[in-house]
PDB file of C-alpha atoms in Angstrom:
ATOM      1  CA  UNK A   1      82.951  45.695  61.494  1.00  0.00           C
ATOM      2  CA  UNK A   2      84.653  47.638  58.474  1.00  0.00           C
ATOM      3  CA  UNK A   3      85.701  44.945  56.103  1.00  0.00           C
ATOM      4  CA  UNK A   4      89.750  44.785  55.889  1.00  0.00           C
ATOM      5  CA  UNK A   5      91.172  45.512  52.727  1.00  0.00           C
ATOM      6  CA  UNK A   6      94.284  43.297  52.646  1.00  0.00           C
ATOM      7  CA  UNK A   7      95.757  41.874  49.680  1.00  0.00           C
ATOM      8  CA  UNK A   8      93.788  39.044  48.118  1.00  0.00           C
ATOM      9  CA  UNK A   9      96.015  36.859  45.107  1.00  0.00           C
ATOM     10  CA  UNK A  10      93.962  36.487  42.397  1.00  0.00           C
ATOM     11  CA  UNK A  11      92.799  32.964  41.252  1.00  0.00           C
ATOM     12  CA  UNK A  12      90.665  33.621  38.705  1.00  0.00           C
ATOM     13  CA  UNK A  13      91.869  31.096  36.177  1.00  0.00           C
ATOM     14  CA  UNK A  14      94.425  29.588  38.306  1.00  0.00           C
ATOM     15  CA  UNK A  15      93.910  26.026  36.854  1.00  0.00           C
ATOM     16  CA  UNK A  16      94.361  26.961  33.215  1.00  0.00           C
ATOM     17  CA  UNK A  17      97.944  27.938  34.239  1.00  0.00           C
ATOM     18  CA  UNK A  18      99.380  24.712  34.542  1.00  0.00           C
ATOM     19  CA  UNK A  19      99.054  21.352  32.539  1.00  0.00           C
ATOM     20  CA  UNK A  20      98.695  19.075  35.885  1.00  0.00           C
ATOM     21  CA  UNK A  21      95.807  21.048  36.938  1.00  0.00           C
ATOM     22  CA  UNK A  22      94.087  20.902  33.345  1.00  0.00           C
ATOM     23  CA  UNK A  23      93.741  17.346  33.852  1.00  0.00           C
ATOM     24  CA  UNK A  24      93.072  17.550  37.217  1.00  0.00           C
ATOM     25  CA  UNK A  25      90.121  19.783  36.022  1.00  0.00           C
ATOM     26  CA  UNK A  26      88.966  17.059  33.296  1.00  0.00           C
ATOM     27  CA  UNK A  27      88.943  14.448  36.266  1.00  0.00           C
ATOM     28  CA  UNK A  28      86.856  16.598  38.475  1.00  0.00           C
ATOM     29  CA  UNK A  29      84.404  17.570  35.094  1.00  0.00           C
ATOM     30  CA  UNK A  30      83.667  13.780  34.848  1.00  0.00           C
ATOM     31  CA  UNK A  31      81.144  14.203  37.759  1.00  0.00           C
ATOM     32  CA  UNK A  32      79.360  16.186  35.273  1.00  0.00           C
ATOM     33  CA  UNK A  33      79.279  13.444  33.126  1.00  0.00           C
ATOM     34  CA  UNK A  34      78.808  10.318  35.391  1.00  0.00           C
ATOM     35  CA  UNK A  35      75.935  12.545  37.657  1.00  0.00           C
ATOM     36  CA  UNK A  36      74.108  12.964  34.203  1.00  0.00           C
ATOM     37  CA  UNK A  37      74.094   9.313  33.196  1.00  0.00           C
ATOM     38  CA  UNK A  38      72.790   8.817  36.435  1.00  0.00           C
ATOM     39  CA  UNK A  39      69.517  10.585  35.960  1.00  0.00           C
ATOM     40  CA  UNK A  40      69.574   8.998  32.417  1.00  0.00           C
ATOM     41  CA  UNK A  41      69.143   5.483  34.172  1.00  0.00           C
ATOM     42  CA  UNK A  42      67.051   7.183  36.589  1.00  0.00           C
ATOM     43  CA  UNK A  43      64.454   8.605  34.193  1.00  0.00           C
ATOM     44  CA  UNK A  44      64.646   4.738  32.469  1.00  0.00           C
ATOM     45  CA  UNK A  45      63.217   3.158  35.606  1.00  0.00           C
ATOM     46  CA  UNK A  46      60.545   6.271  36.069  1.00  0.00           C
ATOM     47  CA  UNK A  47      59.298   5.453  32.270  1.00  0.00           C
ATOM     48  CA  UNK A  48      59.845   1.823  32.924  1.00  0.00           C
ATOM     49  CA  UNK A  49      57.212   1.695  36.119  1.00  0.00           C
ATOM     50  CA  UNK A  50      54.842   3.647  33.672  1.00  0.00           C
ATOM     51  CA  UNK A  51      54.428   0.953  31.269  1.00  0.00           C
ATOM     52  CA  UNK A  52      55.885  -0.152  28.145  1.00  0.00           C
ATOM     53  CA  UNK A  53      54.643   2.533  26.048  1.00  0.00           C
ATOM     54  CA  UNK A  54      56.482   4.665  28.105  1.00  0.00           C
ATOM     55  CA  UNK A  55      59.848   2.939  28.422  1.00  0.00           C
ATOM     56  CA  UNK A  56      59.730   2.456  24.238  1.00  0.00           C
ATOM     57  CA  UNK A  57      60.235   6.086  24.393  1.00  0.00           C
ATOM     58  CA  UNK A  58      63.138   6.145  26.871  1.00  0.00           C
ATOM     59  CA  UNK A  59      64.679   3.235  24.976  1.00  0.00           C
ATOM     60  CA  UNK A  60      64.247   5.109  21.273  1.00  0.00           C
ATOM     61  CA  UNK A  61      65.412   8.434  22.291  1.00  0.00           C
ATOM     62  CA  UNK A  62      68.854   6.422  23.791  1.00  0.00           C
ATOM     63  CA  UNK A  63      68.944   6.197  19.879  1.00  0.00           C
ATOM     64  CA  UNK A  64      69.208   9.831  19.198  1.00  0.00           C
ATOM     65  CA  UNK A  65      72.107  11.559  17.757  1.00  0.00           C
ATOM     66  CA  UNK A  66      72.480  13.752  21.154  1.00  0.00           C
ATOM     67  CA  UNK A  67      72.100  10.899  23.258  1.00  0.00           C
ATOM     68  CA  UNK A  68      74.835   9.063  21.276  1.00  0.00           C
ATOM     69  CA  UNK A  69      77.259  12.171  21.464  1.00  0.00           C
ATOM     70  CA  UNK A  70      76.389  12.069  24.957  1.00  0.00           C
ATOM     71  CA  UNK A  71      77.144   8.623  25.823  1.00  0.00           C
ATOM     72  CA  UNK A  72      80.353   8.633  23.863  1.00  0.00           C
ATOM     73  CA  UNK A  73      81.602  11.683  25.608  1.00  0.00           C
ATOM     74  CA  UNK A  74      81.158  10.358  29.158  1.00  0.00           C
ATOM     75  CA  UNK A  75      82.458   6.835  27.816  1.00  0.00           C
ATOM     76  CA  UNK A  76      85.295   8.985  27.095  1.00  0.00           C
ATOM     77  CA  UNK A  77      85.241  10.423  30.663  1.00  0.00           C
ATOM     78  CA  UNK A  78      84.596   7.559  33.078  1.00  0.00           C
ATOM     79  CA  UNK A  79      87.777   5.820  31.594  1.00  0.00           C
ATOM     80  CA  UNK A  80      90.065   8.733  31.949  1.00  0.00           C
ATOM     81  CA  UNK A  81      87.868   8.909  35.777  1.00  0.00           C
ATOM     82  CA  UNK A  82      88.546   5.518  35.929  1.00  0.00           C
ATOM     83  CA  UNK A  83      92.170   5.707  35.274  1.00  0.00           C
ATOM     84  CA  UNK A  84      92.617   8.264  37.632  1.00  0.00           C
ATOM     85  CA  UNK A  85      90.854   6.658  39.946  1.00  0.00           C
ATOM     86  CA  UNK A  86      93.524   4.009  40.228  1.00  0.00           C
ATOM     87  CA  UNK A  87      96.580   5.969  39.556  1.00  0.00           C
ATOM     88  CA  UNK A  88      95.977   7.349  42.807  1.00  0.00           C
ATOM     89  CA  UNK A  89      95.051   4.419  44.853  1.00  0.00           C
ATOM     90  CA  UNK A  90      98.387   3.865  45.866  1.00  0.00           C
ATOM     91  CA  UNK A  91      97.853   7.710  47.997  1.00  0.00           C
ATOM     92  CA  UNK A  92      94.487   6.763  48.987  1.00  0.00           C
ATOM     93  CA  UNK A  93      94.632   3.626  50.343  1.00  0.00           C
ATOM     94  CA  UNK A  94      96.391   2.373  53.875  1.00  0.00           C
ATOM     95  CA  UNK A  95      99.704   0.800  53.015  1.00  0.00           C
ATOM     96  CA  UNK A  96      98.988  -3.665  52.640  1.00  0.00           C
ATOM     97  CA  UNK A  97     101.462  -5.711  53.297  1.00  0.00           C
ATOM     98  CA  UNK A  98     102.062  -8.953  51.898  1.00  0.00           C
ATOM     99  CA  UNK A  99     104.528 -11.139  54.041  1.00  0.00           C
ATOM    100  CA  UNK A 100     106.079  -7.840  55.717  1.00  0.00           C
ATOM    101  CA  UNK A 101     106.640  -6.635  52.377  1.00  0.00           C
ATOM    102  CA  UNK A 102     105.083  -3.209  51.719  1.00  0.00           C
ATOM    103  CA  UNK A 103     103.350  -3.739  47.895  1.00  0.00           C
ATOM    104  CA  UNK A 104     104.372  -1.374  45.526  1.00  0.00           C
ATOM    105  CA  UNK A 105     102.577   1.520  44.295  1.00  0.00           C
ATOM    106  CA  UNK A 106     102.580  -0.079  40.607  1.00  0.00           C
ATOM    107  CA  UNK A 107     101.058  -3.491  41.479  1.00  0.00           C
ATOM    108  CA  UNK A 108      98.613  -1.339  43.325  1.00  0.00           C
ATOM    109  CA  UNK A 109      97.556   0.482  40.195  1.00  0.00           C
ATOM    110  CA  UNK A 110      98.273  -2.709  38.149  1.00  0.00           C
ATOM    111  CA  UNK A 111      95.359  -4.632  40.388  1.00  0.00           C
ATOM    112  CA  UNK A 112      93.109  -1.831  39.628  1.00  0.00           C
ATOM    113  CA  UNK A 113      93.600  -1.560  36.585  1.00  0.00           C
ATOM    114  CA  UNK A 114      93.463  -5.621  35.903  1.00  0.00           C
ATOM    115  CA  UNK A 115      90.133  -5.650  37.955  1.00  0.00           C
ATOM    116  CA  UNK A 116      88.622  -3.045  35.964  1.00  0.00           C
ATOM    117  CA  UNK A 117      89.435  -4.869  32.804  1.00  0.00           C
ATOM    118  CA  UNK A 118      88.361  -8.378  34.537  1.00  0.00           C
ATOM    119  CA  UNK A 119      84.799  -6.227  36.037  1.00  0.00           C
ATOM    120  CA  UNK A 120      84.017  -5.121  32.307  1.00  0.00           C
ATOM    121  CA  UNK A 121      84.415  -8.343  31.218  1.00  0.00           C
ATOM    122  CA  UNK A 122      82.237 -10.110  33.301  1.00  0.00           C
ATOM    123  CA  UNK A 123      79.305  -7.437  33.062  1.00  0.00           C
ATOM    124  CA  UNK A 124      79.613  -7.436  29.353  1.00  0.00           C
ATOM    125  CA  UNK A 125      78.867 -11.248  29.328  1.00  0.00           C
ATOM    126  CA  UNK A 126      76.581 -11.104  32.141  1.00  0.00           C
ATOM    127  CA  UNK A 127      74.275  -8.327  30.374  1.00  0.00           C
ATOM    128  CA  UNK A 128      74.829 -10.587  26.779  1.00  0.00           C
ATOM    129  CA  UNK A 129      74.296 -13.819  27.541  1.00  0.00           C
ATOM    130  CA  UNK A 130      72.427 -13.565  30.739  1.00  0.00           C
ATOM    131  CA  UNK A 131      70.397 -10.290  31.345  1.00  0.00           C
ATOM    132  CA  UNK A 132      69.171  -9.678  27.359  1.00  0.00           C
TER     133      UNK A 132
ATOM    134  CA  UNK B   1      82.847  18.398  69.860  1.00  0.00           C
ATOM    135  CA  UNK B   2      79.900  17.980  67.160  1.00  0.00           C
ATOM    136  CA  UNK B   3      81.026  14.967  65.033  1.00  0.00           C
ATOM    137  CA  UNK B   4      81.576  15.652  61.382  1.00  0.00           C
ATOM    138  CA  UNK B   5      79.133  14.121  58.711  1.00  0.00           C
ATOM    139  CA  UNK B   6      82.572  13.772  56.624  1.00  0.00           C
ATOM    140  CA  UNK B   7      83.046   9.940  57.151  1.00  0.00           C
ATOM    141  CA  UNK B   8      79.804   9.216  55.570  1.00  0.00           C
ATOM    142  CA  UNK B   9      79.311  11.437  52.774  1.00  0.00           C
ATOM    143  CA  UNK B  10      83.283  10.720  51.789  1.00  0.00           C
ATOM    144  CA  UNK B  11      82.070   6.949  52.295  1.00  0.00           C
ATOM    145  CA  UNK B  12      79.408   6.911  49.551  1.00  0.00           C
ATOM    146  CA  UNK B  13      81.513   9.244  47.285  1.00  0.00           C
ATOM    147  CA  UNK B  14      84.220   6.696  47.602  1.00  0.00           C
ATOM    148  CA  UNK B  15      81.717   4.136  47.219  1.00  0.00           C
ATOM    149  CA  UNK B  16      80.675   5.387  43.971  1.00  0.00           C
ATOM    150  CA  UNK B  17      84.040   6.733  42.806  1.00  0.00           C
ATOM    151  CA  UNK B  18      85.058   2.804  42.995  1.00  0.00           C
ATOM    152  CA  UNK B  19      81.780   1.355  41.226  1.00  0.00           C
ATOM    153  CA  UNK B  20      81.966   3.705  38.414  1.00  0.00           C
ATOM    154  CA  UNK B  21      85.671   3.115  37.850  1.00  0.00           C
ATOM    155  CA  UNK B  22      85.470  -0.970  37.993  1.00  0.00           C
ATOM    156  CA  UNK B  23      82.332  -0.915  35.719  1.00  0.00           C
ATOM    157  CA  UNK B  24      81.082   2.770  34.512  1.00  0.00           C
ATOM    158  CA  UNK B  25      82.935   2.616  31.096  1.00  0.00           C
ATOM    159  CA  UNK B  26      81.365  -1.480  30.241  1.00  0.00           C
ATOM    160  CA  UNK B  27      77.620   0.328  31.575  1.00  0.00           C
ATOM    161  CA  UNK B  28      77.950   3.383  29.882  1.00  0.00           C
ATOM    162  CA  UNK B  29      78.852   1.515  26.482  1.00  0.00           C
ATOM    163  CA  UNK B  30      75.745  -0.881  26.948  1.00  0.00           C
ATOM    164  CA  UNK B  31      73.074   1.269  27.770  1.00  0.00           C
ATOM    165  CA  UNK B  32      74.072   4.300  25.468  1.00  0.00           C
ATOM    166  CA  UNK B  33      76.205   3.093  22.620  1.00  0.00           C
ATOM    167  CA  UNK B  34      76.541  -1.002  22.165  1.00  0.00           C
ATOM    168  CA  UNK B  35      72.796  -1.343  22.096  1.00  0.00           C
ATOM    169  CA  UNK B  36      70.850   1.679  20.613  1.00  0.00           C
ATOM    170  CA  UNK B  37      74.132   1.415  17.680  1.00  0.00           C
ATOM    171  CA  UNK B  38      73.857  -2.657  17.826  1.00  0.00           C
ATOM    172  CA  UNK B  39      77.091  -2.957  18.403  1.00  0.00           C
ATOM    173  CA  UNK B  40      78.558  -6.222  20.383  1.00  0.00           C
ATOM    174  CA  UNK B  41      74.731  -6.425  20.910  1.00  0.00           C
ATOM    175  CA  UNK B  42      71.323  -7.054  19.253  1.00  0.00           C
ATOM    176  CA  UNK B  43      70.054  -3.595  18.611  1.00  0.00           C
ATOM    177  CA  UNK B  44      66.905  -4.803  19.906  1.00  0.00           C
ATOM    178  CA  UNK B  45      68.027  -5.449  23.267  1.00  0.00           C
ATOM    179  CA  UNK B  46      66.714  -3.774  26.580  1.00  0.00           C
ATOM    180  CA  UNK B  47      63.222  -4.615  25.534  1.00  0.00           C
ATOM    181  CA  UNK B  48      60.500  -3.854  28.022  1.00  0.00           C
ATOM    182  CA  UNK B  49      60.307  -7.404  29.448  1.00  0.00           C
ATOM    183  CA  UNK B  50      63.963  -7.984  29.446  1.00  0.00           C
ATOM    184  CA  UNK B  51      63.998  -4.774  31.935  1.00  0.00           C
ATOM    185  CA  UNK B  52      61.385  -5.767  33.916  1.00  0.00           C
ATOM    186  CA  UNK B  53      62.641  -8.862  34.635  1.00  0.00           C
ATOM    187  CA  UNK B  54      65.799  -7.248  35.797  1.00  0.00           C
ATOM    188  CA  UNK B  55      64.121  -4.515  37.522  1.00  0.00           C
ATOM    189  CA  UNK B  56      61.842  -7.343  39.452  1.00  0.00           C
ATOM    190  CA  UNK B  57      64.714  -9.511  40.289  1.00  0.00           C
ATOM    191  CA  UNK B  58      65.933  -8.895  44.010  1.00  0.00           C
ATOM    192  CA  UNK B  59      69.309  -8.923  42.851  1.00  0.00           C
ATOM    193  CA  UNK B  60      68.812  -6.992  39.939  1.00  0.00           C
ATOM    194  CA  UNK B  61      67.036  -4.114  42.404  1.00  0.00           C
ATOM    195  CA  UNK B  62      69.873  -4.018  44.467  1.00  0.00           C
ATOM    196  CA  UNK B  63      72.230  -3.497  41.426  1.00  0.00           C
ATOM    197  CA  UNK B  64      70.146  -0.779  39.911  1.00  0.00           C
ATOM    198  CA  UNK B  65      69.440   1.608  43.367  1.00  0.00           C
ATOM    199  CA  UNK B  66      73.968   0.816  43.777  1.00  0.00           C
ATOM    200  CA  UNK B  67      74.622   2.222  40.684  1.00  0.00           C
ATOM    201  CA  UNK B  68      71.836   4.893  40.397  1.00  0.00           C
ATOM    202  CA  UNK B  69      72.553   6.130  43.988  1.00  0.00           C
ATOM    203  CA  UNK B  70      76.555   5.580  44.497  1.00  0.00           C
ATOM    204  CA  UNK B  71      76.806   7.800  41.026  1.00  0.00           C
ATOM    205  CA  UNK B  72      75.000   9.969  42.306  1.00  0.00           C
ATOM    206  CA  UNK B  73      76.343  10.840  45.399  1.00  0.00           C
ATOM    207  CA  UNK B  74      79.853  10.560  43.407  1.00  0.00           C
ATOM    208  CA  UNK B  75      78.609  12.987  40.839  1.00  0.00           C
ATOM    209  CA  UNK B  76      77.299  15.353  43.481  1.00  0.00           C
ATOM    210  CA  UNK B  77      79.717  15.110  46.156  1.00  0.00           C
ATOM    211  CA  UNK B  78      82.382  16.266  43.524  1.00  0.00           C
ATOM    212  CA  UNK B  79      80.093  18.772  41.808  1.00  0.00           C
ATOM    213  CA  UNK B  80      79.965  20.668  45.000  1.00  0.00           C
ATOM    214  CA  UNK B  81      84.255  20.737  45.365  1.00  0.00           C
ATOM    215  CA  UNK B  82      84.178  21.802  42.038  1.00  0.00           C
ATOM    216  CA  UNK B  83      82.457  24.639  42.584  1.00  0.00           C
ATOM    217  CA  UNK B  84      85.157  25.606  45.007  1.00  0.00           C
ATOM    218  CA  UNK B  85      88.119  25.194  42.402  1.00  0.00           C
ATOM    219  CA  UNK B  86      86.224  27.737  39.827  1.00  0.00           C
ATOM    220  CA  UNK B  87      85.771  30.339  43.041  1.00  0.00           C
ATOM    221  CA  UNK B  88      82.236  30.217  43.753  1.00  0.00           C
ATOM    222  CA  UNK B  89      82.342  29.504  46.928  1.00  0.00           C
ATOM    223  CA  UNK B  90      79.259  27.623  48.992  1.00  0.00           C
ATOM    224  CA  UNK B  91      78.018  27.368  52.402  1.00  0.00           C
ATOM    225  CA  UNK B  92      76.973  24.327  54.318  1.00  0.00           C
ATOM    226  CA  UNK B  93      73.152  25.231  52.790  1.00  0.00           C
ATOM    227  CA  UNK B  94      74.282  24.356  49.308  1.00  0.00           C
ATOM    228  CA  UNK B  95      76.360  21.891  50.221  1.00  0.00           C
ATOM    229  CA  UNK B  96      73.429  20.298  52.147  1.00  0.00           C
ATOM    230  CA  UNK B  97      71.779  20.719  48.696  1.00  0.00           C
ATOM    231  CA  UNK B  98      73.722  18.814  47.006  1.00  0.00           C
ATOM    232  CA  UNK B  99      74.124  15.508  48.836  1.00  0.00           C
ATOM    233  CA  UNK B 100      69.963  16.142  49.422  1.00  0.00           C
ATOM    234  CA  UNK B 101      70.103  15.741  46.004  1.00  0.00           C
ATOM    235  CA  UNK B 102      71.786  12.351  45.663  1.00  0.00           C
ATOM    236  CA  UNK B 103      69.112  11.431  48.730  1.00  0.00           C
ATOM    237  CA  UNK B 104      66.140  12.137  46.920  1.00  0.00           C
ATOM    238  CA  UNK B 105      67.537  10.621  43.816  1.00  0.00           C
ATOM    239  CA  UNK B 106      68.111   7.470  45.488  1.00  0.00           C
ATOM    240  CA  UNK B 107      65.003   7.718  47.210  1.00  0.00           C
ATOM    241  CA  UNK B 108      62.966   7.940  43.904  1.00  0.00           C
ATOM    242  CA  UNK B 109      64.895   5.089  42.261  1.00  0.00           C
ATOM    243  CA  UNK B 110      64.428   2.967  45.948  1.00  0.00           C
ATOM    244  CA  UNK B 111      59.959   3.944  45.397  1.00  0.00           C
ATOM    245  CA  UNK B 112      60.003   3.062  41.715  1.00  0.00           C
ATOM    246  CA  UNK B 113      62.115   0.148  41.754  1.00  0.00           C
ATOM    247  CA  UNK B 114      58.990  -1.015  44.601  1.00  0.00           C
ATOM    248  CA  UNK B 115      56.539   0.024  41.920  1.00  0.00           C
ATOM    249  CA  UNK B 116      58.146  -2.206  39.365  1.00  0.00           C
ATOM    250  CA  UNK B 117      57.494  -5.089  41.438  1.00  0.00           C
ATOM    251  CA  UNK B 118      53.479  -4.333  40.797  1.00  0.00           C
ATOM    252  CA  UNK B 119      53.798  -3.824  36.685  1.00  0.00           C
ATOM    253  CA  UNK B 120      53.080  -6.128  33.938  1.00  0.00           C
TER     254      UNK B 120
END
């Protein structure tokens, strides 16, 4: 079949055109960032079943200047991911209702928000006080 | 009508989207910048046996393979839409790809995290 030759609008670029898709972009480009740090942790547990010479080299290349520019990057990118993630809860969740009372999109976003705060918290003295 | 795969796939993606927002910042500042930089933590931390341990625990198994896998189909799951917003557009094959790669990621963190049981 001869291929038709109808008009095709070009989207080469199409994101770059408009500020709201920029940062859609950078939310997406986390993935990049989160699927990495997964293999990181990954690799860690390979070097960990081979023994501790092994995972001393895992644990002192963590200590490289890459590795740091690395980390701080996706730090940088799992928050905004993070953010995201609850700014649009409100649209990705069934409505809940409390009493009959729909709850608002903010206290939505608020509670995610406030759990993410209250879920960093408790790993951070978990892995402190508890784990190391 | 064949039933979609969707529900499942969007599952663990949705799974993972949700870990990594309630506790991939905290994790990410622990393992790469609090402790190799000793800060908020004893730059000696994550010691062999202090991983071990963790990596022995039952509990501690279970947390490692959530966040190992869940990121990972996350990561991959919106690695392979992305694709689609800068035009390169992929079949099922490489889309198959993709989550097969979260699979065997998980799968490799569910063998070695048995293998840890057997070390020290």
């Amino acid at each position: 079949m001869a291929r038709l030759k109808t008009y095709v609008r070009p989207m080469t670029g199409w994101w770059r055109r408009n500020p709201f898709y920029i940062w859609y972009m950078v939310r997406e480009a986390s993935c990049v960032f989160i699927t990495i740090y997964a293999l990181v942790l990954l690799v860690g547990l390979w070097r960990l079943s081979q023994g501790q010479a092994a995972f001393d080299a895992w644990r002192a290349a963590l200590t490289a200047p890459t590795s740091i520019v690395f980390h701080f990057v996706t730090l940088v990118m799992v928050t905004y991911h993070s953010w995201t993630w609850f700014k649009i809860m409100p649209k990705t969740m069934p409505f809940v209702r409390i009493a009959g009372k729909r709850v608002s999109d903010r206290a939505i976003v608020a509670s995610g928000v406030i759990a993410t705060v209250v879920a960093s918290i408790v790993l951070f003295v978990l892995v402190r006080w508890a784990v190391i | 009508m064949k039933r979609s795969n969707k529900p499942i796939f969007w599952s663990l993606f949705g799974a993972g989207g949700m870990l990594s927002a309630l506790i991939g910042a905290m994790l990410v500042f622990i393992t790469g910048l609090g402790i190799p930089l000793g800060i908020g933590f004893p730059q000696e931390a994550m010691t062999y046996p202090q991983v071990l341990a963790l990596a022995q625990n039952f509990l501690g198994k279970v947390a490692i393979l959530a966040v190992i896998s869940l990121f990972l189909f996350h990561g991959c799951h919106r690695l392979y839409h992305g694709l689609h917003d800068l035009g390169i557009h992929v079949g099922p094959g490489l889309k198959a790809a993709f989550h097969g790669f979260a699979a065997l990621g998980s799968l490799a963190a569910l063998i070695l995290l048995v293998r840890v049981s057997f070390s020290g």
